[in-house]
Amino acid sequence: MTATKLMLNEITRVYHDGDTELTVLNKLSLEVKAGELVAVMGPSGSGKSTFLSIAGALLTPTSGEVLIDGESLAGKNGQQLSKLRLHNIGFIFQSANLLPYLKVEEQLMLVAKLADMDKRAAQARSAMLLERLGLLHRRSAYPNQLSGGEKQRVAIARAWMNDPAILFADEPTASLDASRGQDVVAMLAREVKAEGKAAVMVTHDERVLHLCDRILHLKNGVLVSA
């Protein structure tokens, strides 16, 4: 039986602005299993950022429950959520968000250090991930020496460094041309399968949808199949 890596049960998020009440997510539910790459699409203002923030334990829903790798986020304090994000969740952003003063390998090792990973084990995992993503020969390069595609591949490796249950990618191809965008998402899809994990990608890029296992649209606060 395939393990469920992400479960959102009837998530509602309401914002208040004076007397105005805005329901951005309305009893939204989603289940993502190991080995799945799920694309989430929707126009600006549809709630994609709110959805991603709640699923990634960055924002608390007004009601409903989020489970990461079977563990409920309900009742956790800020410190507990921070620890959970560090160990159970990986993030890839629109721009790679690499630290400019760290070499490629150091980007990954910093994440491992924050999670108190054994240094020798971290070095071995870093080398394995960089080799699998075709970056081992670039491990001593600084971000300003990398192409856009290479930066995003480093971001993928960094996101997998602590062996998270699920990875969230926010518009990972937005700053890349079509060819590099395809390469990055293809590698992301391969890593999801290789690691036995799951990933949710928010995207506007229809050119990479064929690489995803499912395509969902965020409409009227809920996710619907394409």
JSON list of C-alpha atoms in Angstrom, two decimals:
[
{"chain": "A", "resi": 1, "resn": "MET", "atom": "CA", "xyz": [0.00, 0.00, 0.00]},
{"chain": "A", "resi": 2, "resn": "THR", "atom": "CA", "xyz": [1.47, 3.36, -1.03]},
{"chain": "A", "resi": 3, "resn": "ALA", "atom": "CA", "xyz": [2.06, 5.72, 1.89]},
{"chain": "A", "resi": 4, "resn": "THR", "atom": "CA", "xyz": [0.30, 9.08, 2.02]},
{"chain": "A", "resi": 5, "resn": "LYS", "atom": "CA", "xyz": [2.84, 11.89, 2.34]},
{"chain": "A", "resi": 6, "resn": "LEU", "atom": "CA", "xyz": [0.45, 14.86, 2.44]},
{"chain": "A", "resi": 7, "resn": "MET", "atom": "CA", "xyz": [-3.16, 15.01, 3.59]},
{"chain": "A", "resi": 8, "resn": "LEU", "atom": "CA", "xyz": [-5.29, 18.14, 3.68]},
{"chain": "A", "resi": 9, "resn": "ASN", "atom": "CA", "xyz": [-8.72, 17.57, 5.25]},
{"chain": "A", "resi": 10, "resn": "GLU", "atom": "CA", "xyz": [-11.36, 20.23, 4.55]},
{"chain": "A", "resi": 11, "resn": "ILE", "atom": "CA", "xyz": [-8.97, 23.17, 4.82]},
{"chain": "A", "resi": 12, "resn": "THR", "atom": "CA", "xyz": [-10.65, 26.56, 5.10]},
{"chain": "A", "resi": 13, "resn": "ARG", "atom": "CA", "xyz": [-8.81, 29.87, 5.31]},
{"chain": "A", "resi": 14, "resn": "VAL", "atom": "CA", "xyz": [-10.70, 33.09, 5.95]},
{"chain": "A", "resi": 15, "resn": "TYR", "atom": "CA", "xyz": [-9.18, 36.57, 5.93]},
{"chain": "A", "resi": 16, "resn": "HIS", "atom": "CA", "xyz": [-10.80, 39.56, 7.63]},
{"chain": "A", "resi": 17, "resn": "ASP", "atom": "CA", "xyz": [-10.37, 43.16, 6.55]},
{"chain": "A", "resi": 18, "resn": "GLY", "atom": "CA", "xyz": [-12.53, 45.33, 8.75]},
{"chain": "A", "resi": 19, "resn": "ASP", "atom": "CA", "xyz": [-16.11, 44.17, 8.22]},
{"chain": "A", "resi": 20, "resn": "THR", "atom": "CA", "xyz": [-15.15, 42.28, 5.07]},
{"chain": "A", "resi": 21, "resn": "GLU", "atom": "CA", "xyz": [-14.65, 38.50, 5.20]},
{"chain": "A", "resi": 22, "resn": "LEU", "atom": "CA", "xyz": [-12.83, 36.75, 2.37]},
{"chain": "A", "resi": 23, "resn": "THR", "atom": "CA", "xyz": [-12.81, 32.96, 2.14]},
{"chain": "A", "resi": 24, "resn": "VAL", "atom": "CA", "xyz": [-9.74, 32.02, 0.09]},
{"chain": "A", "resi": 25, "resn": "LEU", "atom": "CA", "xyz": [-9.84, 28.25, 0.66]},
{"chain": "A", "resi": 26, "resn": "ASN", "atom": "CA", "xyz": [-13.18, 26.56, 1.24]},
{"chain": "A", "resi": 27, "resn": "LYS", "atom": "CA", "xyz": [-13.07, 23.03, 2.68]},
{"chain": "A", "resi": 28, "resn": "LEU", "atom": "CA", "xyz": [-10.21, 22.10, 0.36]},
{"chain": "A", "resi": 29, "resn": "SER", "atom": "CA", "xyz": [-9.05, 18.48, 0.53]},
{"chain": "A", "resi": 30, "resn": "LEU", "atom": "CA", "xyz": [-6.03, 16.80, -1.05]},
{"chain": "A", "resi": 31, "resn": "GLU", "atom": "CA", "xyz": [-4.11, 13.54, -0.68]},
{"chain": "A", "resi": 32, "resn": "VAL", "atom": "CA", "xyz": [-0.66, 13.07, -2.21]},
{"chain": "A", "resi": 33, "resn": "LYS", "atom": "CA", "xyz": [0.99, 9.66, -2.06]},
{"chain": "A", "resi": 34, "resn": "ALA", "atom": "CA", "xyz": [4.62, 8.61, -2.25]},
{"chain": "A", "resi": 35, "resn": "GLY", "atom": "CA", "xyz": [5.96, 8.74, -5.79]},
{"chain": "A", "resi": 36, "resn": "GLU", "atom": "CA", "xyz": [3.51, 11.41, -6.94]},
{"chain": "A", "resi": 37, "resn": "LEU", "atom": "CA", "xyz": [4.29, 14.78, -8.51]},
{"chain": "A", "resi": 38, "resn": "VAL", "atom": "CA", "xyz": [1.11, 16.88, -8.45]},
{"chain": "A", "resi": 39, "resn": "ALA", "atom": "CA", "xyz": [0.75, 20.16, -10.34]},
{"chain": "A", "resi": 40, "resn": "VAL", "atom": "CA", "xyz": [-1.54, 22.86, -8.96]},
{"chain": "A", "resi": 41, "resn": "MET", "atom": "CA", "xyz": [-2.66, 25.62, -11.32]},
{"chain": "A", "resi": 42, "resn": "GLY", "atom": "CA", "xyz": [-4.88, 28.64, -11.02]},
{"chain": "A", "resi": 43, "resn": "PRO", "atom": "CA", "xyz": [-5.02, 32.34, -11.92]},
{"chain": "A", "resi": 44, "resn": "SER", "atom": "CA", "xyz": [-3.47, 35.07, -9.77]},
{"chain": "A", "resi": 45, "resn": "GLY", "atom": "CA", "xyz": [-5.57, 35.64, -6.68]},
{"chain": "A", "resi": 46, "resn": "SER", "atom": "CA", "xyz": [-7.03, 32.13, -6.66]},
{"chain": "A", "resi": 47, "resn": "GLY", "atom": "CA", "xyz": [-5.32, 31.24, -3.38]},
{"chain": "A", "resi": 48, "resn": "LYS", "atom": "CA", "xyz": [-2.29, 29.25, -4.58]},
{"chain": "A", "resi": 49, "resn": "SER", "atom": "CA", "xyz": [0.10, 31.03, -2.20]},
{"chain": "A", "resi": 50, "resn": "THR", "atom": "CA", "xyz": [-2.26, 30.50, 0.73]},
{"chain": "A", "resi": 51, "resn": "PHE", "atom": "CA", "xyz": [-2.65, 26.82, -0.21]},
{"chain": "A", "resi": 52, "resn": "LEU", "atom": "CA", "xyz": [1.12, 26.34, -0.43]},
{"chain": "A", "resi": 53, "resn": "SER", "atom": "CA", "xyz": [1.75, 28.15, 2.86]},
{"chain": "A", "resi": 54, "resn": "ILE", "atom": "CA", "xyz": [-0.79, 26.02, 4.72]},
{"chain": "A", "resi": 55, "resn": "ALA", "atom": "CA", "xyz": [0.37, 22.74, 3.15]},
{"chain": "A", "resi": 56, "resn": "GLY", "atom": "CA", "xyz": [3.97, 23.68, 3.95]},
{"chain": "A", "resi": 57, "resn": "ALA", "atom": "CA", "xyz": [3.26, 24.43, 7.63]},
{"chain": "A", "resi": 58, "resn": "LEU", "atom": "CA", "xyz": [3.95, 28.15, 7.19]},
{"chain": "A", "resi": 59, "resn": "LEU", "atom": "CA", "xyz": [0.37, 29.30, 7.80]},
{"chain": "A", "resi": 60, "resn": "THR", "atom": "CA", "xyz": [-2.36, 27.93, 10.08]},
{"chain": "A", "resi": 61, "resn": "PRO", "atom": "CA", "xyz": [-5.77, 27.23, 8.49]},
{"chain": "A", "resi": 62, "resn": "THR", "atom": "CA", "xyz": [-8.92, 28.75, 9.93]},
{"chain": "A", "resi": 63, "resn": "SER", "atom": "CA", "xyz": [-10.31, 25.21, 10.11]},
{"chain": "A", "resi": 64, "resn": "GLY", "atom": "CA", "xyz": [-9.39, 21.76, 8.85]},
{"chain": "A", "resi": 65, "resn": "GLU", "atom": "CA", "xyz": [-6.34, 19.56, 9.39]},
{"chain": "A", "resi": 66, "resn": "VAL", "atom": "CA", "xyz": [-2.98, 19.09, 7.67]},
{"chain": "A", "resi": 67, "resn": "LEU", "atom": "CA", "xyz": [-0.99, 15.85, 8.02]},
{"chain": "A", "resi": 68, "resn": "ILE", "atom": "CA", "xyz": [2.61, 15.49, 6.80]},
{"chain": "A", "resi": 69, "resn": "ASP", "atom": "CA", "xyz": [3.77, 11.88, 6.53]},
{"chain": "A", "resi": 70, "resn": "GLY", "atom": "CA", "xyz": [0.90, 10.87, 8.80]},
{"chain": "A", "resi": 71, "resn": "GLU", "atom": "CA", "xyz": [1.69, 13.47, 11.48]},
{"chain": "A", "resi": 72, "resn": "SER", "atom": "CA", "xyz": [-0.95, 16.09, 12.23]},
{"chain": "A", "resi": 73, "resn": "LEU", "atom": "CA", "xyz": [0.13, 19.73, 12.48]},
{"chain": "A", "resi": 74, "resn": "ALA", "atom": "CA", "xyz": [-2.77, 20.55, 14.79]},
{"chain": "A", "resi": 75, "resn": "GLY", "atom": "CA", "xyz": [-1.71, 21.95, 18.16]},
{"chain": "A", "resi": 76, "resn": "LYS", "atom": "CA", "xyz": [1.97, 22.33, 17.30]},
{"chain": "A", "resi": 77, "resn": "ASN", "atom": "CA", "xyz": [3.72, 25.51, 18.46]},
{"chain": "A", "resi": 78, "resn": "GLY", "atom": "CA", "xyz": [6.08, 27.62, 16.35]},
{"chain": "A", "resi": 79, "resn": "GLN", "atom": "CA", "xyz": [9.20, 25.75, 17.44]},
{"chain": "A", "resi": 80, "resn": "GLN", "atom": "CA", "xyz": [7.64, 22.37, 16.71]},
{"chain": "A", "resi": 81, "resn": "LEU", "atom": "CA", "xyz": [6.47, 23.52, 13.27]},
{"chain": "A", "resi": 82, "resn": "SER", "atom": "CA", "xyz": [9.93, 24.89, 12.49]},
{"chain": "A", "resi": 83, "resn": "LYS", "atom": "CA", "xyz": [11.48, 21.54, 13.38]},
{"chain": "A", "resi": 84, "resn": "LEU", "atom": "CA", "xyz": [8.92, 19.69, 11.28]},
{"chain": "A", "resi": 85, "resn": "ARG", "atom": "CA", "xyz": [9.61, 21.92, 8.26]},
{"chain": "A", "resi": 86, "resn": "LEU", "atom": "CA", "xyz": [13.34, 21.34, 8.60]},
{"chain": "A", "resi": 87, "resn": "HIS", "atom": "CA", "xyz": [13.06, 17.55, 8.76]},
{"chain": "A", "resi": 88, "resn": "ASN", "atom": "CA", "xyz": [9.90, 16.68, 6.84]},
{"chain": "A", "resi": 89, "resn": "ILE", "atom": "CA", "xyz": [9.42, 19.37, 4.18]},
{"chain": "A", "resi": 90, "resn": "GLY", "atom": "CA", "xyz": [11.56, 20.62, 1.31]},
{"chain": "A", "resi": 91, "resn": "PHE", "atom": "CA", "xyz": [10.97, 23.90, -0.54]},
{"chain": "A", "resi": 92, "resn": "ILE", "atom": "CA", "xyz": [11.98, 25.08, -4.03]},
{"chain": "A", "resi": 93, "resn": "PHE", "atom": "CA", "xyz": [11.21, 28.68, -4.90]},
{"chain": "A", "resi": 94, "resn": "GLN", "atom": "CA", "xyz": [10.75, 30.66, -8.11]},
{"chain": "A", "resi": 95, "resn": "SER", "atom": "CA", "xyz": [14.31, 31.91, -7.82]},
{"chain": "A", "resi": 96, "resn": "ALA", "atom": "CA", "xyz": [16.70, 29.32, -6.44]},
{"chain": "A", "resi": 97, "resn": "ASN", "atom": "CA", "xyz": [17.39, 31.44, -3.31]},
{"chain": "A", "resi": 98, "resn": "LEU", "atom": "CA", "xyz": [20.94, 30.15, -2.99]},
{"chain": "A", "resi": 99, "resn": "LEU", "atom": "CA", "xyz": [23.25, 31.87, -0.51]},
{"chain": "A", "resi": 100, "resn": "PRO", "atom": "CA", "xyz": [25.73, 33.84, -2.66]},
{"chain": "A", "resi": 101, "resn": "TYR", "atom": "CA", "xyz": [28.73, 33.29, -0.37]},
{"chain": "A", "resi": 102, "resn": "LEU", "atom": "CA", "xyz": [28.43, 29.48, -0.20]},
{"chain": "A", "resi": 103, "resn": "LYS", "atom": "CA", "xyz": [29.67, 26.97, -2.76]},
{"chain": "A", "resi": 104, "resn": "VAL", "atom": "CA", "xyz": [27.24, 24.38, -4.14]},
{"chain": "A", "resi": 105, "resn": "GLU", "atom": "CA", "xyz": [28.27, 21.64, -1.72]},
{"chain": "A", "resi": 106, "resn": "GLU", "atom": "CA", "xyz": [28.21, 24.09, 1.19]},
{"chain": "A", "resi": 107, "resn": "GLN", "atom": "CA", "xyz": [24.59, 25.00, 0.40]},
{"chain": "A", "resi": 108, "resn": "LEU", "atom": "CA", "xyz": [23.60, 21.38, 1.07]},
{"chain": "A", "resi": 109, "resn": "MET", "atom": "CA", "xyz": [25.88, 20.93, 4.06]},
{"chain": "A", "resi": 110, "resn": "LEU", "atom": "CA", "xyz": [24.42, 23.99, 5.79]},
{"chain": "A", "resi": 111, "resn": "VAL", "atom": "CA", "xyz": [20.93, 22.45, 5.65]},
{"chain": "A", "resi": 112, "resn": "ALA", "atom": "CA", "xyz": [22.33, 19.20, 7.06]},
{"chain": "A", "resi": 113, "resn": "LYS", "atom": "CA", "xyz": [24.08, 21.10, 9.87]},
{"chain": "A", "resi": 114, "resn": "LEU", "atom": "CA", "xyz": [20.86, 22.91, 10.82]},
{"chain": "A", "resi": 115, "resn": "ALA", "atom": "CA", "xyz": [19.19, 19.50, 11.13]},
{"chain": "A", "resi": 116, "resn": "ASP", "atom": "CA", "xyz": [22.08, 18.06, 13.21]},
{"chain": "A", "resi": 117, "resn": "MET", "atom": "CA", "xyz": [22.83, 15.42, 10.58]},
{"chain": "A", "resi": 118, "resn": "ASP", "atom": "CA", "xyz": [26.01, 13.40, 11.10]},
{"chain": "A", "resi": 119, "resn": "LYS", "atom": "CA", "xyz": [28.72, 15.14, 9.06]},
{"chain": "A", "resi": 120, "resn": "ARG", "atom": "CA", "xyz": [30.01, 12.01, 7.32]},
{"chain": "A", "resi": 121, "resn": "ALA", "atom": "CA", "xyz": [26.50, 10.88, 6.43]},
{"chain": "A", "resi": 122, "resn": "ALA", "atom": "CA", "xyz": [25.72, 14.40, 5.19]},
{"chain": "A", "resi": 123, "resn": "GLN", "atom": "CA", "xyz": [28.79, 14.45, 2.96]},
{"chain": "A", "resi": 124, "resn": "ALA", "atom": "CA", "xyz": [27.83, 11.10, 1.46]},
{"chain": "A", "resi": 125, "resn": "ARG", "atom": "CA", "xyz": [24.22, 12.19, 0.84]},
{"chain": "A", "resi": 126, "resn": "SER", "atom": "CA", "xyz": [25.35, 15.51, -0.63]},
{"chain": "A", "resi": 127, "resn": "ALA", "atom": "CA", "xyz": [27.69, 13.75, -3.07]},
{"chain": "A", "resi": 128, "resn": "MET", "atom": "CA", "xyz": [24.97, 11.26, -4.03]},
{"chain": "A", "resi": 129, "resn": "LEU", "atom": "CA", "xyz": [22.38, 13.96, -4.72]},
{"chain": "A", "resi": 130, "resn": "LEU", "atom": "CA", "xyz": [24.79, 16.17, -6.67]},
{"chain": "A", "resi": 131, "resn": "GLU", "atom": "CA", "xyz": [25.92, 13.23, -8.77]},
{"chain": "A", "resi": 132, "resn": "ARG", "atom": "CA", "xyz": [22.33, 12.18, -9.51]},
{"chain": "A", "resi": 133, "resn": "LEU", "atom": "CA", "xyz": [21.46, 15.72, -10.57]},
{"chain": "A", "resi": 134, "resn": "GLY", "atom": "CA", "xyz": [24.57, 16.07, -12.74]},
{"chain": "A", "resi": 135, "resn": "LEU", "atom": "CA", "xyz": [26.20, 18.65, -10.48]},
{"chain": "A", "resi": 136, "resn": "LEU", "atom": "CA", "xyz": [29.10, 16.83, -8.83]},
{"chain": "A", "resi": 137, "resn": "HIS", "atom": "CA", "xyz": [31.62, 18.61, -11.06]},
{"chain": "A", "resi": 138, "resn": "ARG", "atom": "CA", "xyz": [30.11, 21.95, -9.94]},
{"chain": "A", "resi": 139, "resn": "ARG", "atom": "CA", "xyz": [30.23, 21.30, -6.19]},
{"chain": "A", "resi": 140, "resn": "SER", "atom": "CA", "xyz": [32.94, 23.94, -5.62]},
{"chain": "A", "resi": 141, "resn": "ALA", "atom": "CA", "xyz": [31.24, 26.62, -7.74]},
{"chain": "A", "resi": 142, "resn": "TYR", "atom": "CA", "xyz": [29.56, 29.70, -6.30]},
{"chain": "A", "resi": 143, "resn": "PRO", "atom": "CA", "xyz": [25.99, 30.59, -7.35]},
{"chain": "A", "resi": 144, "resn": "ASN", "atom": "CA", "xyz": [27.17, 33.43, -9.62]},
{"chain": "A", "resi": 145, "resn": "GLN", "atom": "CA", "xyz": [29.14, 30.85, -11.62]},
{"chain": "A", "resi": 146, "resn": "LEU", "atom": "CA", "xyz": [26.05, 28.71, -12.32]},
{"chain": "A", "resi": 147, "resn": "SER", "atom": "CA", "xyz": [23.44, 28.87, -15.07]},
{"chain": "A", "resi": 148, "resn": "GLY", "atom": "CA", "xyz": [19.77, 29.33, -14.16]},
{"chain": "A", "resi": 149, "resn": "GLY", "atom": "CA", "xyz": [19.10, 25.64, -14.70]},
{"chain": "A", "resi": 150, "resn": "GLU", "atom": "CA", "xyz": [22.07, 24.64, -12.55]},
{"chain": "A", "resi": 151, "resn": "LYS", "atom": "CA", "xyz": [20.88, 26.90, -9.74]},
{"chain": "A", "resi": 152, "resn": "GLN", "atom": "CA", "xyz": [17.47, 25.26, -9.74]},
{"chain": "A", "resi": 153, "resn": "ARG", "atom": "CA", "xyz": [19.07, 21.80, -9.73]},
{"chain": "A", "resi": 154, "resn": "VAL", "atom": "CA", "xyz": [21.10, 22.85, -6.67]},
{"chain": "A", "resi": 155, "resn": "ALA", "atom": "CA", "xyz": [17.83, 23.99, -5.10]},
{"chain": "A", "resi": 156, "resn": "ILE", "atom": "CA", "xyz": [16.31, 20.56, -5.78]},
{"chain": "A", "resi": 157, "resn": "ALA", "atom": "CA", "xyz": [19.32, 18.82, -4.21]},
{"chain": "A", "resi": 158, "resn": "ARG", "atom": "CA", "xyz": [19.18, 21.14, -1.19]},
{"chain": "A", "resi": 159, "resn": "ALA", "atom": "CA", "xyz": [15.45, 20.51, -0.77]},
{"chain": "A", "resi": 160, "resn": "TRP", "atom": "CA", "xyz": [16.04, 16.72, -0.69]},
{"chain": "A", "resi": 161, "resn": "MET", "atom": "CA", "xyz": [19.08, 16.96, 1.61]},
{"chain": "A", "resi": 162, "resn": "ASN", "atom": "CA", "xyz": [17.27, 16.19, 4.87]},
{"chain": "A", "resi": 163, "resn": "ASP", "atom": "CA", "xyz": [15.22, 13.36, 3.34]},
{"chain": "A", "resi": 164, "resn": "PRO", "atom": "CA", "xyz": [11.84, 15.14, 3.65]},
{"chain": "A", "resi": 165, "resn": "ALA", "atom": "CA", "xyz": [8.52, 13.39, 3.17]},
{"chain": "A", "resi": 166, "resn": "ILE", "atom": "CA", "xyz": [7.29, 16.01, 0.72]},
{"chain": "A", "resi": 167, "resn": "LEU", "atom": "CA", "xyz": [8.65, 18.78, -1.43]},
{"chain": "A", "resi": 168, "resn": "PHE", "atom": "CA", "xyz": [6.81, 21.96, -2.43]},
{"chain": "A", "resi": 169, "resn": "ALA", "atom": "CA", "xyz": [7.89, 23.82, -5.57]},
{"chain": "A", "resi": 170, "resn": "ASP", "atom": "CA", "xyz": [6.60, 27.34, -6.18]},
{"chain": "A", "resi": 171, "resn": "GLU", "atom": "CA", "xyz": [6.83, 28.27, -9.89]},
{"chain": "A", "resi": 172, "resn": "PRO", "atom": "CA", "xyz": [10.24, 26.52, -10.26]},
{"chain": "A", "resi": 173, "resn": "THR", "atom": "CA", "xyz": [10.44, 27.16, -14.03]},
{"chain": "A", "resi": 174, "resn": "ALA", "atom": "CA", "xyz": [9.35, 30.81, -14.02]},
{"chain": "A", "resi": 175, "resn": "SER", "atom": "CA", "xyz": [12.87, 32.18, -14.54]},
{"chain": "A", "resi": 176, "resn": "LEU", "atom": "CA", "xyz": [13.98, 29.48, -17.00]},
{"chain": "A", "resi": 177, "resn": "ASP", "atom": "CA", "xyz": [13.62, 29.05, -20.75]},
{"chain": "A", "resi": 178, "resn": "ALA", "atom": "CA", "xyz": [11.52, 26.15, -22.08]},
{"chain": "A", "resi": 179, "resn": "SER", "atom": "CA", "xyz": [14.37, 23.65, -22.39]},
{"chain": "A", "resi": 180, "resn": "ARG", "atom": "CA", "xyz": [15.85, 24.30, -18.95]},
{"chain": "A", "resi": 181, "resn": "GLY", "atom": "CA", "xyz": [12.39, 24.33, -17.41]},
{"chain": "A", "resi": 182, "resn": "GLN", "atom": "CA", "xyz": [11.65, 20.89, -18.86]},
{"chain": "A", "resi": 183, "resn": "ASP", "atom": "CA", "xyz": [14.98, 19.58, -17.56]},
{"chain": "A", "resi": 184, "resn": "VAL", "atom": "CA", "xyz": [14.38, 20.88, -14.03]},
{"chain": "A", "resi": 185, "resn": "VAL", "atom": "CA", "xyz": [10.87, 19.42, -13.72]},
{"chain": "A", "resi": 186, "resn": "ALA", "atom": "CA", "xyz": [11.97, 16.12, -15.30]},
{"chain": "A", "resi": 187, "resn": "MET", "atom": "CA", "xyz": [14.71, 15.88, -12.66]},
{"chain": "A", "resi": 188, "resn": "LEU", "atom": "CA", "xyz": [12.22, 16.77, -9.94]},
{"chain": "A", "resi": 189, "resn": "ALA", "atom": "CA", "xyz": [9.88, 14.02, -11.16]},
{"chain": "A", "resi": 190, "resn": "ARG", "atom": "CA", "xyz": [12.75, 11.50, -11.26]},
{"chain": "A", "resi": 191, "resn": "GLU", "atom": "CA", "xyz": [13.84, 12.39, -7.72]},
{"chain": "A", "resi": 192, "resn": "VAL", "atom": "CA", "xyz": [10.28, 11.96, -6.43]},
{"chain": "A", "resi": 193, "resn": "LYS", "atom": "CA", "xyz": [10.31, 8.40, -7.76]},
{"chain": "A", "resi": 194, "resn": "ALA", "atom": "CA", "xyz": [13.92, 7.68, -6.75]},
{"chain": "A", "resi": 195, "resn": "GLU", "atom": "CA", "xyz": [13.45, 8.95, -3.19]},
{"chain": "A", "resi": 196, "resn": "GLY", "atom": "CA", "xyz": [9.99, 7.42, -2.76]},
{"chain": "A", "resi": 197, "resn": "LYS", "atom": "CA", "xyz": [8.68, 10.83, -1.70]},
{"chain": "A", "resi": 198, "resn": "ALA", "atom": "CA", "xyz": [6.03, 13.22, -3.01]},
{"chain": "A", "resi": 199, "resn": "ALA", "atom": "CA", "xyz": [5.98, 16.72, -4.49]},
{"chain": "A", "resi": 200, "resn": "VAL", "atom": "CA", "xyz": [3.43, 19.45, -5.12]},
{"chain": "A", "resi": 201, "resn": "MET", "atom": "CA", "xyz": [4.31, 22.05, -7.75]},
{"chain": "A", "resi": 202, "resn": "VAL", "atom": "CA", "xyz": [2.43, 25.31, -8.17]},
{"chain": "A", "resi": 203, "resn": "THR", "atom": "CA", "xyz": [2.93, 26.40, -11.77]},
{"chain": "A", "resi": 204, "resn": "HIS", "atom": "CA", "xyz": [1.58, 28.41, -14.70]},
{"chain": "A", "resi": 205, "resn": "ASP", "atom": "CA", "xyz": [3.90, 26.55, -17.10]},
{"chain": "A", "resi": 206, "resn": "GLU", "atom": "CA", "xyz": [1.76, 24.28, -19.28]},
{"chain": "A", "resi": 207, "resn": "ARG", "atom": "CA", "xyz": [4.91, 23.01, -21.05]},
{"chain": "A", "resi": 208, "resn": "VAL", "atom": "CA", "xyz": [5.85, 20.83, -18.06]},
{"chain": "A", "resi": 209, "resn": "LEU", "atom": "CA", "xyz": [2.44, 19.39, -17.18]},
{"chain": "A", "resi": 210, "resn": "HIS", "atom": "CA", "xyz": [3.07, 16.16, -19.09]},
{"chain": "A", "resi": 211, "resn": "LEU", "atom": "CA", "xyz": [5.79, 15.37, -16.55]},
{"chain": "A", "resi": 212, "resn": "CYS", "atom": "CA", "xyz": [3.30, 15.43, -13.65]},
{"chain": "A", "resi": 213, "resn": "ASP", "atom": "CA", "xyz": [1.21, 12.54, -12.35]},
{"chain": "A", "resi": 214, "resn": "ARG", "atom": "CA", "xyz": [-1.84, 14.71, -11.68]},
{"chain": "A", "resi": 215, "resn": "ILE", "atom": "CA", "xyz": [-2.95, 18.22, -12.63]},
{"chain": "A", "resi": 216, "resn": "LEU", "atom": "CA", "xyz": [-5.32, 20.09, -10.32]},
{"chain": "A", "resi": 217, "resn": "HIS", "atom": "CA", "xyz": [-6.88, 23.55, -10.66]},
{"chain": "A", "resi": 218, "resn": "LEU", "atom": "CA", "xyz": [-7.65, 25.80, -7.72]},
{"chain": "A", "resi": 219, "resn": "LYS", "atom": "CA", "xyz": [-11.12, 27.21, -8.33]},
{"chain": "A", "resi": 220, "resn": "ASN", "atom": "CA", "xyz": [-13.49, 28.85, -5.83]},
{"chain": "A", "resi": 221, "resn": "GLY", "atom": "CA", "xyz": [-11.30, 27.73, -2.95]},
{"chain": "A", "resi": 222, "resn": "VAL", "atom": "CA", "xyz": [-11.17, 24.02, -3.82]},
{"chain": "A", "resi": 223, "resn": "LEU", "atom": "CA", "xyz": [-8.99, 21.79, -5.97]},
{"chain": "A", "resi": 224, "resn": "VAL", "atom": "CA", "xyz": [-10.58, 20.18, -9.02]},
{"chain": "A", "resi": 225, "resn": "SER", "atom": "CA", "xyz": [-9.08, 17.74, -11.53]},
{"chain": "A", "resi": 226, "resn": "ALA", "atom": "CA", "xyz": [-8.04, 19.07, -14.93]}
]
